[in-house]
Amino acid sequence: MKLSKRIIVGLISAAVILIGGKFVYDNFIDDDFTYPLTYISIEGNKREKDQIDTIEKSLESNKCKFEKINFEMLKVDDKNNMVIKESEYNKLANKLDLEKVKVNDKEAAIIPRYDGIKNFKYMNELKELTNYKVENNNLKVVGVVDKKILITGLFKSQIIISDNLYNKLEKDSENKIVTVKGYEFKENSKSDKAILQIKENKSFSNNNENDIFYLFSK
């Protein structure tokens, strides 16, 4: 399943994909999701604060007790290649009980876009990679982590790099910060109602084609 170049809004049993103000529908399965609800916003999305407020107020008003998993990535080109700094990944790994990673300025580790036994071939192909280029930096691949951290297939690549290299790349105005919020909560009729309220809120309407955001739910 390829999801690149799509802007996605989640429904209860399907995903709504928003591309340039047009909606289409795709089905997902539970294994595709890392969190029951995932919100992703690309730097420049003027509705980010309103959208986050909408999500959290809807969950709270429907008495959905939730925990947030927050992290940032950096979009380093127009092909949806993403990098995350070592310290940020390791904070996330600590929350998700994943193995931590150590890389220097000339190294990288790969985060898979797919995981599980059914993707055995894909994982083996990743492990055969020896180098990965990020802008003008040719990095040695020192490993592939075991689990994905986002919805299946999202973005072209997700790479862990050193904090020092990440900070240098962040200074490039062409690169965009990607804010990710995963929401963990008990799935029931209350959460179903909350998600419908979120989807119907005006902050997630398709009246501004310059907004870049993703919202997924199971």
GROMACS .gro file of C-alpha atoms in nm:
model
  218
    1MET     CA    1   0.000   0.000   0.000
    2LYS     CA    2   0.159   0.328  -0.110
    3LEU     CA    3   0.043   0.646   0.062
    4SER     CA    4   0.303   0.898  -0.053
    5LYS     CA    5   0.188   1.247  -0.155
    6ARG     CA    6  -0.148   1.200   0.017
    7ILE     CA    7  -0.302   1.407   0.291
    8ILE     CA    8  -0.512   1.181   0.507
    9VAL     CA    9  -0.804   1.230   0.743
   10GLY     CA   10  -0.910   0.922   0.940
   11LEU     CA   11  -1.261   0.785   0.980
   12ILE     CA   12  -1.381   0.497   1.201
   13SER     CA   13  -1.354   0.217   0.944
   14ALA     CA   14  -1.187   0.389   0.651
   15ALA     CA   15  -0.936   0.660   0.577
   16VAL     CA   16  -1.037   0.978   0.400
   17ILE     CA   17  -0.758   1.104   0.179
   18LEU     CA   18  -0.755   1.477   0.113
   19ILE     CA   19  -0.561   1.580  -0.197
   20GLY     CA   20  -0.600   1.933  -0.316
   21GLY     CA   21  -0.950   1.961  -0.173
   22LYS     CA   22  -1.079   1.629  -0.313
   23PHE     CA   23  -1.178   1.329  -0.102
   24VAL     CA   24  -1.129   0.959  -0.185
   25TYR     CA   25  -1.155   0.655   0.041
   26ASP     CA   26  -0.909   0.376   0.123
   27ASN     CA   27  -0.950   0.087   0.368
   28PHE     CA   28  -0.689   0.000   0.629
   29ILE     CA   29  -0.644  -0.288   0.869
   30ASP     CA   30  -0.554  -0.273   1.239
   31ASP     CA   31  -0.192  -0.375   1.177
   32ASP     CA   32  -0.142  -0.059   0.971
   33PHE     CA   33  -0.180   0.165   1.276
   34THR     CA   34   0.076   0.239   1.547
   35TYR     CA   35  -0.168   0.446   1.755
   36PRO     CA   36  -0.550   0.450   1.761
   37LEU     CA   37  -0.535   0.813   1.644
   38THR     CA   38  -0.242   0.982   1.473
   39TYR     CA   39  -0.213   1.350   1.383
   40ILE     CA   40   0.069   1.480   1.163
   41SER     CA   41   0.124   1.842   1.063
   42ILE     CA   42   0.382   1.984   0.822
   43GLU     CA   43   0.540   2.320   0.907
   44GLY     CA   44   0.333   2.594   0.745
   45ASN     CA   45  -0.004   2.442   0.836
   46LYS     CA   46  -0.182   2.750   0.975
   47ARG     CA   47  -0.456   2.540   1.132
   48GLU     CA   48  -0.225   2.319   1.338
   49LYS     CA   49  -0.312   2.468   1.679
   50ASP     CA   50  -0.687   2.464   1.608
   51GLN     CA   51  -0.668   2.106   1.485
   52ILE     CA   52  -0.480   1.984   1.793
   53ASP     CA   53  -0.726   2.168   2.019
   54THR     CA   54  -1.015   2.008   1.830
   55ILE     CA   55  -0.873   1.659   1.874
   56GLU     CA   56  -0.803   1.690   2.244
   57LYS     CA   57  -1.122   1.876   2.337
   58SER     CA   58  -1.330   1.618   2.148
   59LEU     CA   59  -1.160   1.331   2.331
   60GLU     CA   60  -1.198   1.508   2.666
   61SER     CA   61  -1.563   1.605   2.615
   62ASN     CA   62  -1.646   1.244   2.535
   63LYS     CA   63  -1.460   1.129   2.848
   64CYS     CA   64  -1.193   0.943   2.650
   65LYS     CA   65  -0.891   0.912   2.874
   66PHE     CA   66  -0.587   0.937   2.650
   67GLU     CA   67  -0.211   0.954   2.651
   68LYS     CA   68  -0.007   1.147   2.396
   69ILE     CA   69   0.311   1.043   2.221
   70ASN     CA   70   0.480   1.350   2.073
   71PHE     CA   71   0.779   1.371   1.844
   72GLU     CA   72   0.918   1.573   1.555
   73MET     CA   73   1.076   1.477   1.225
   74LEU     CA   74   1.223   1.685   0.943
   75LYS     CA   75   1.105   1.670   0.581
   76VAL     CA   76   1.427   1.710   0.381
   77ASP     CA   77   1.297   1.716   0.022
   78ASP     CA   78   0.983   1.717  -0.190
   79LYS     CA   79   0.987   1.337  -0.218
   80ASN     CA   80   0.869   1.284   0.141
   81ASN     CA   81   1.200   1.167   0.283
   82MET     CA   82   1.200   1.221   0.659
   83VAL     CA   83   1.474   1.225   0.921
   84ILE     CA   84   1.451   1.215   1.300
   85LYS     CA   85   1.734   1.300   1.537
   86GLU     CA   86   1.883   1.032   1.757
   87SER     CA   87   1.774   1.187   2.088
   88GLU     CA   88   1.415   1.234   1.968
   89TYR     CA   89   1.394   0.876   1.845
   90ASN     CA   90   1.538   0.739   2.168
   91LYS     CA   91   1.279   0.928   2.375
   92LEU     CA   92   1.012   0.772   2.156
   93ALA     CA   93   1.177   0.429   2.181
   94ASN     CA   94   1.167   0.456   2.558
   95LYS     CA   95   0.791   0.518   2.550
   96LEU     CA   96   0.720   0.242   2.297
   97ASP     CA   97   0.961  -0.010   2.452
   98LEU     CA   98   1.183  -0.017   2.142
   99GLU     CA   99   1.558  -0.063   2.122
  100LYS     CA  100   1.752   0.263   2.139
  101VAL     CA  101   1.988   0.374   1.862
  102LYS     CA  102   2.335   0.531   1.858
  103VAL     CA  103   2.469   0.703   1.545
  104ASN     CA  104   2.745   0.954   1.473
  105ASP     CA  105   2.744   1.236   1.218
  106LYS     CA  106   2.833   1.001   0.933
  107GLU     CA  107   2.590   0.723   1.020
  108ALA     CA  108   2.218   0.652   0.988
  109ALA     CA  109   1.967   0.393   1.099
  110ILE     CA  110   1.652   0.312   0.905
  111ILE     CA  111   1.299   0.304   1.046
  112PRO     CA  112   1.082   0.063   0.842
  113ARG     CA  113   0.760   0.179   0.680
  114TYR     CA  114   0.623  -0.175   0.715
  115ASP     CA  115   0.689  -0.438   0.978
  116GLY     CA  116   0.583  -0.785   1.088
  117ILE     CA  117   0.631  -1.136   0.951
  118LYS     CA  118   0.432  -1.059   0.636
  119ASN     CA  119   0.695  -0.800   0.541
  120PHE     CA  120   0.995  -1.028   0.592
  121LYS     CA  121   1.125  -0.969   0.238
  122TYR     CA  122   1.095  -0.592   0.273
  123MET     CA  123   1.285  -0.594   0.604
  124ASN     CA  124   1.564  -0.807   0.455
  125GLU     CA  125   1.598  -0.566   0.163
  126LEU     CA  126   1.639  -0.276   0.405
  127LYS     CA  127   1.909  -0.465   0.594
  128GLU     CA  128   2.108  -0.499   0.271
  129LEU     CA  129   2.142  -0.121   0.237
  130THR     CA  130   2.490   0.005   0.326
  131ASN     CA  131   2.462   0.377   0.249
  132TYR     CA  132   2.190   0.638   0.251
  133LYS     CA  133   2.220   0.991   0.114
  134VAL     CA  134   2.054   1.281   0.295
  135GLU     CA  135   2.104   1.599   0.092
  136ASN     CA  136   2.484   1.613   0.040
  137ASN     CA  137   2.558   1.374   0.325
  138ASN     CA  138   2.643   1.016   0.229
  139LEU     CA  139   2.574   0.821   0.547
  140LYS     CA  140   2.671   0.469   0.643
  141VAL     CA  141   2.369   0.258   0.737
  142VAL     CA  142   2.444   0.096   1.073
  143GLY     CA  143   2.112  -0.082   1.122
  144VAL     CA  144   1.739  -0.115   1.075
  145VAL     CA  145   1.511  -0.080   1.378
  146ASP     CA  146   1.253  -0.352   1.437
  147LYS     CA  147   0.927  -0.159   1.430
  148LYS     CA  148   0.759   0.120   1.237
  149ILE     CA  149   0.663   0.435   1.429
  150LEU     CA  150   0.396   0.564   1.190
  151ILE     CA  151   0.108   0.426   0.988
  152THR     CA  152   0.205   0.160   0.735
  153GLY     CA  153   0.359   0.292   0.414
  154LEU     CA  154   0.360   0.660   0.507
  155PHE     CA  155   0.635   0.877   0.355
  156LYS     CA  156   0.910   0.751   0.125
  157SER     CA  157   1.168   0.694   0.401
  158GLN     CA  158   1.226   0.757   0.771
  159ILE     CA  159   1.590   0.781   0.881
  160ILE     CA  160   1.754   0.830   1.221
  161ILE     CA  161   2.052   1.067   1.210
  162SER     CA  162   2.275   1.236   1.468
  163ASP     CA  163   2.147   1.538   1.658
  164ASN     CA  164   2.432   1.746   1.518
  165LEU     CA  165   2.349   1.666   1.154
  166TYR     CA  166   1.976   1.710   1.217
  167ASN     CA  167   2.034   2.056   1.366
  168LYS     CA  168   2.235   2.157   1.058
  169LEU     CA  169   1.962   2.036   0.824
  170GLU     CA  170   1.696   2.213   1.028
  171LYS     CA  171   1.859   2.549   0.949
  172ASP     CA  172   1.782   2.501   0.579
  173SER     CA  173   1.462   2.697   0.516
  174GLU     CA  174   1.360   2.446   0.248
  175ASN     CA  175   1.333   2.170   0.507
  176LYS     CA  176   1.011   2.149   0.706
  177ILE     CA  177   0.948   2.037   1.064
  178VAL     CA  178   0.691   1.758   1.089
  179THR     CA  179   0.494   1.743   1.414
  180VAL     CA  180   0.357   1.400   1.509
  181LYS     CA  181   0.108   1.328   1.786
  182GLY     CA  182  -0.006   0.975   1.859
  183TYR     CA  183  -0.310   0.937   2.083
  184GLU     CA  184  -0.356   0.619   2.289
  185PHE     CA  185  -0.703   0.553   2.431
  186LYS     CA  186  -0.954   0.275   2.483
  187GLU     CA  187  -1.152   0.215   2.166
  188ASN     CA  188  -1.527   0.217   2.230
  189SER     CA  189  -1.844   0.403   2.136
  190LYS     CA  190  -1.720   0.717   2.312
  191SER     CA  191  -1.401   0.729   2.105
  192ASP     CA  192  -1.603   0.660   1.789
  193LYS     CA  193  -1.820   0.962   1.868
  194ALA     CA  194  -1.516   1.179   1.941
  195ILE     CA  195  -1.351   1.088   1.610
  196LEU     CA  196  -1.667   1.170   1.417
  197GLN     CA  197  -1.680   1.509   1.590
  198ILE     CA  198  -1.317   1.570   1.496
  199LYS     CA  199  -1.376   1.479   1.133
  200GLU     CA  200  -1.679   1.708   1.109
  201ASN     CA  201  -1.507   2.005   1.275
  202LYS     CA  202  -1.442   2.304   1.049
  203SER     CA  203  -1.071   2.301   1.137
  204PHE     CA  204  -1.044   1.981   0.930
  205SER     CA  205  -1.249   2.109   0.636
  206ASN     CA  206  -1.094   2.114   0.291
  207ASN     CA  207  -1.131   2.489   0.232
  208ASN     CA  208  -0.758   2.564   0.230
  209GLU     CA  209  -0.543   2.370  -0.014
  210ASN     CA  210  -0.225   2.514   0.136
  211ASP     CA  211  -0.278   2.325   0.464
  212ILE     CA  212  -0.072   2.009   0.495
  213PHE     CA  213  -0.191   1.768   0.761
  214TYR     CA  214  -0.266   1.400   0.815
  215LEU     CA  215  -0.514   1.246   1.057
  216PHE     CA  216  -0.550   0.869   1.088
  217SER     CA  217  -0.777   0.661   1.308
  218LYS     CA  218  -0.861   0.293   1.329
   0.00000   0.00000   0.00000
